[in-house]
CSV table of N, CA and C in Angstrom, one decimal:
chain,number,residue,atom,x,y,z
S,25,UNK,N,12.7,42.5,97.5
S,25,UNK,CA,11.7,42.3,98.2
S,25,UNK,C,10.3,41.8,98.2
S,26,UNK,N,9.6,41.0,98.6
S,26,UNK,CA,8.1,40.7,98.1
S,26,UNK,C,7.4,41.4,98.4
S,27,UNK,N,6.0,41.8,97.7
S,27,UNK,CA,5.1,42.2,97.7
S,27,UNK,C,4.4,42.1,99.3
S,28,UNK,N,4.5,40.5,99.7
S,28,UNK,CA,3.9,40.6,101.5
S,28,UNK,C,5.0,40.9,102.2
S,29,UNK,N,6.2,41.1,101.9
S,29,UNK,CA,7.3,42.1,102.8
S,29,UNK,C,7.3,43.2,102.9
S,30,UNK,N,6.9,43.9,101.6
S,30,UNK,CA,6.9,45.3,101.8
S,30,UNK,C,5.6,45.7,102.6
S,31,UNK,N,4.4,44.9,102.5
S,31,UNK,CA,3.3,45.6,103.0
S,31,UNK,C,3.5,45.2,104.7
S,32,UNK,N,3.7,44.0,104.8
S,32,UNK,CA,4.7,44.0,106.5
S,32,UNK,C,5.3,45.3,107.0
S,33,UNK,N,6.3,45.5,106.1
S,33,UNK,CA,7.4,46.7,106.6
S,33,UNK,C,6.8,47.6,106.6
S,34,UNK,N,5.6,48.3,105.5
S,34,UNK,CA,4.7,49.3,105.6
S,34,UNK,C,3.8,49.4,106.9
S,35,UNK,N,3.2,48.4,107.2
S,35,UNK,CA,2.0,48.0,108.3
S,35,UNK,C,3.1,48.6,109.4
S,36,UNK,N,4.4,47.9,109.7
S,36,UNK,CA,5.2,48.0,111.0
S,36,UNK,C,5.7,49.5,111.2
S,37,UNK,N,5.8,50.0,109.9
S,37,UNK,CA,6.6,51.3,110.4
S,37,UNK,C,4.9,52.6,110.9
S,38,UNK,N,3.8,52.1,110.4
S,38,UNK,CA,2.5,52.9,110.7
S,38,UNK,C,2.3,52.4,112.1
S,39,UNK,N,2.3,51.6,112.7
S,39,UNK,CA,2.3,50.8,113.9
S,39,UNK,C,3.3,51.7,115.0
S,40,UNK,N,4.6,51.7,114.4
S,40,UNK,CA,5.5,52.4,115.1
S,40,UNK,C,5.4,53.7,115.4
S,41,UNK,N,5.0,54.3,114.4
S,41,UNK,CA,4.5,55.7,114.2
S,41,UNK,C,3.3,56.2,115.2
S,42,UNK,N,2.4,55.2,115.4
S,42,UNK,CA,1.1,55.1,115.9
S,42,UNK,C,1.6,55.2,117.5
S,43,UNK,N,2.5,54.1,117.9
S,43,UNK,CA,2.9,53.7,118.9
S,43,UNK,C,3.6,55.1,120.0
S,44,UNK,N,4.3,55.5,119.0
S,44,UNK,CA,4.9,56.6,119.4
S,44,UNK,C,4.2,58.1,120.0
S,45,UNK,N,3.4,58.0,119.5
S,45,UNK,CA,2.2,59.2,119.7
S,45,UNK,C,1.4,59.0,120.8
S,46,UNK,N,1.1,57.8,120.9
S,46,UNK,CA,-0.1,57.4,122.2
S,46,UNK,C,0.3,57.3,123.5
S,47,UNK,N,-0.5,57.7,124.5
S,47,UNK,CA,-0.4,57.8,125.6
S,47,UNK,C,-1.4,56.9,126.4
S,48,UNK,N,-0.5,55.8,126.8
S,48,UNK,CA,-1.2,54.9,127.4
S,48,UNK,C,-2.4,55.5,128.8
S,49,UNK,N,-3.3,54.9,128.9
S,49,UNK,CA,-4.4,55.2,130.2
S,49,UNK,C,-5.2,54.1,130.5
S,50,UNK,N,-5.7,54.0,131.9
S,50,UNK,CA,-6.5,52.8,132.2
S,50,UNK,C,-7.4,52.0,131.5
S,51,UNK,N,-8.4,53.1,130.7
S,51,UNK,CA,-9.3,52.3,129.8
S,51,UNK,C,-8.6,51.5,128.7
S,52,UNK,N,-7.5,52.3,128.0
S,52,UNK,CA,-6.9,51.3,127.2
S,52,UNK,C,-6.2,50.1,127.7
S,53,UNK,N,-6.1,50.1,128.8
S,53,UNK,CA,-5.6,48.7,129.3
S,53,UNK,C,-6.3,47.7,129.4
S,54,UNK,N,-7.4,48.0,129.6
S,54,UNK,CA,-8.7,47.1,129.7
S,54,UNK,C,-9.0,46.8,128.2
S,55,UNK,N,-9.2,47.9,127.5
S,55,UNK,CA,-9.4,47.4,125.8
S,55,UNK,C,-8.0,46.5,125.3
S,56,UNK,N,-7.3,46.7,125.7
S,56,UNK,CA,-5.8,45.8,125.2
S,56,UNK,C,-6.1,44.3,125.6
S,57,UNK,N,-6.6,44.1,126.6
S,57,UNK,CA,-6.6,43.0,127.5
S,57,UNK,C,-7.7,42.3,126.8
S,58,UNK,N,-9.0,43.3,126.5
S,58,UNK,CA,-10.0,42.3,125.7
S,58,UNK,C,-9.7,42.0,124.4
S,59,UNK,N,-9.0,42.6,123.8
S,59,UNK,CA,-8.5,42.5,122.4
S,59,UNK,C,-7.5,41.4,122.3
S,60,UNK,N,-6.6,41.1,123.2
S,60,UNK,CA,-5.5,40.1,123.2
S,60,UNK,C,-6.2,39.0,123.6
S,61,UNK,N,-7.3,38.8,123.7
S,61,UNK,CA,-8.2,37.7,124.0
S,61,UNK,C,-9.0,37.3,122.8
S,62,UNK,N,-9.6,38.3,122.1
S,62,UNK,CA,-10.1,37.7,121.2
S,62,UNK,C,-9.0,37.7,120.3
S,63,UNK,N,-8.0,38.1,120.1
S,63,UNK,CA,-7.0,37.7,119.0
S,63,UNK,C,-6.3,36.1,119.7
S,64,UNK,N,-6.3,35.9,120.5
S,64,UNK,CA,-5.9,34.5,120.8
S,64,UNK,C,-6.6,33.4,120.5
S,65,UNK,N,-7.9,33.8,120.5
S,65,UNK,CA,-9.0,33.2,120.3
S,65,UNK,C,-9.3,32.9,118.7
S,66,UNK,N,-9.2,34.0,118.1
S,66,UNK,CA,-8.8,33.9,116.4
S,66,UNK,C,-7.7,32.9,116.0
S,67,UNK,N,-6.7,33.6,116.9
S,67,UNK,CA,-5.6,32.8,115.9
S,67,UNK,C,-5.8,31.2,116.4
S,68,UNK,N,-6.3,30.9,117.7
S,68,UNK,CA,-6.5,29.3,117.9
S,68,UNK,C,-7.8,28.8,116.6
S,69,UNK,N,-8.7,29.5,116.6
S,69,UNK,CA,-9.7,28.9,115.3
S,69,UNK,C,-8.8,29.0,114.2
S,70,UNK,N,-8.0,30.1,113.6
S,70,UNK,CA,-7.1,29.6,112.7
S,70,UNK,C,-6.3,28.2,112.4
S,71,UNK,N,-5.7,28.3,113.4
S,71,UNK,CA,-4.8,26.9,113.6
S,71,UNK,C,-5.6,25.6,113.6
S,72,UNK,N,-6.9,25.5,113.8
S,72,UNK,CA,-7.7,24.4,114.0
S,72,UNK,C,-8.5,24.4,112.8
S,73,UNK,N,-8.7,25.2,111.6
S,73,UNK,CA,-9.6,25.4,110.8
S,73,UNK,C,-11.1,25.7,111.2
S,74,UNK,N,-11.4,26.5,112.4
S,74,UNK,CA,-12.6,26.9,112.8
S,74,UNK,C,-13.0,28.3,112.6
S,75,UNK,N,-14.1,28.5,112.7
S,75,UNK,CA,-14.6,30.1,112.7
S,75,UNK,C,-15.6,30.1,113.2
S,76,UNK,N,-15.6,31.3,114.4
S,76,UNK,CA,-17.1,31.5,115.3
S,76,UNK,C,-17.6,32.4,114.6
S,77,UNK,N,-17.1,33.1,113.5
S,77,UNK,CA,-17.5,34.0,112.9
S,77,UNK,C,-18.2,33.8,111.6
S,78,UNK,N,-18.2,32.5,111.0
S,78,UNK,CA,-18.9,31.9,110.1
S,78,UNK,C,-20.3,32.0,110.0
S,79,UNK,N,-20.6,32.0,108.6
S,79,UNK,CA,-22.6,32.2,109.0
S,79,UNK,C,-22.8,31.5,107.4
S,80,UNK,N,-24.1,30.7,108.1
S,80,UNK,CA,-24.2,29.7,107.4
S,80,UNK,C,-25.8,29.2,107.8
S,81,UNK,N,-26.6,28.1,106.8
S,81,UNK,CA,-27.8,27.4,107.3
S,81,UNK,C,-27.5,26.5,107.2
S,82,UNK,N,-28.2,26.1,108.1
S,82,UNK,CA,-28.2,24.3,108.9
S,82,UNK,C,-29.6,23.8,108.6
S,83,UNK,N,-29.5,23.0,107.5
S,83,UNK,CA,-30.8,22.0,107.6
S,83,UNK,C,-31.0,21.0,108.0
S,84,UNK,N,-31.8,20.7,108.8
S,84,UNK,CA,-32.4,19.4,110.1
S,84,UNK,C,-33.4,19.1,109.2
S,85,UNK,N,-33.5,17.5,108.8
S,85,UNK,CA,-34.6,16.9,108.4
S,85,UNK,C,-34.3,15.5,107.9
S,86,UNK,N,-35.3,15.0,107.3
S,86,UNK,CA,-35.4,13.9,107.1
S,86,UNK,C,-35.4,13.7,105.4
């Protein structure tokens, strides 16, 4: 098993353990919706090679 696969498996186990201990509630649903929106936006940026979180300096002149 590759290192990447081992990390994915370990991450999956951690997430599974956390989900088993978590009790859903209304504020969580709202936060989950907001997180999903940010996640979809980020994945779209990655697919197009863009990043709204990039920092840089713009120089305009002649």
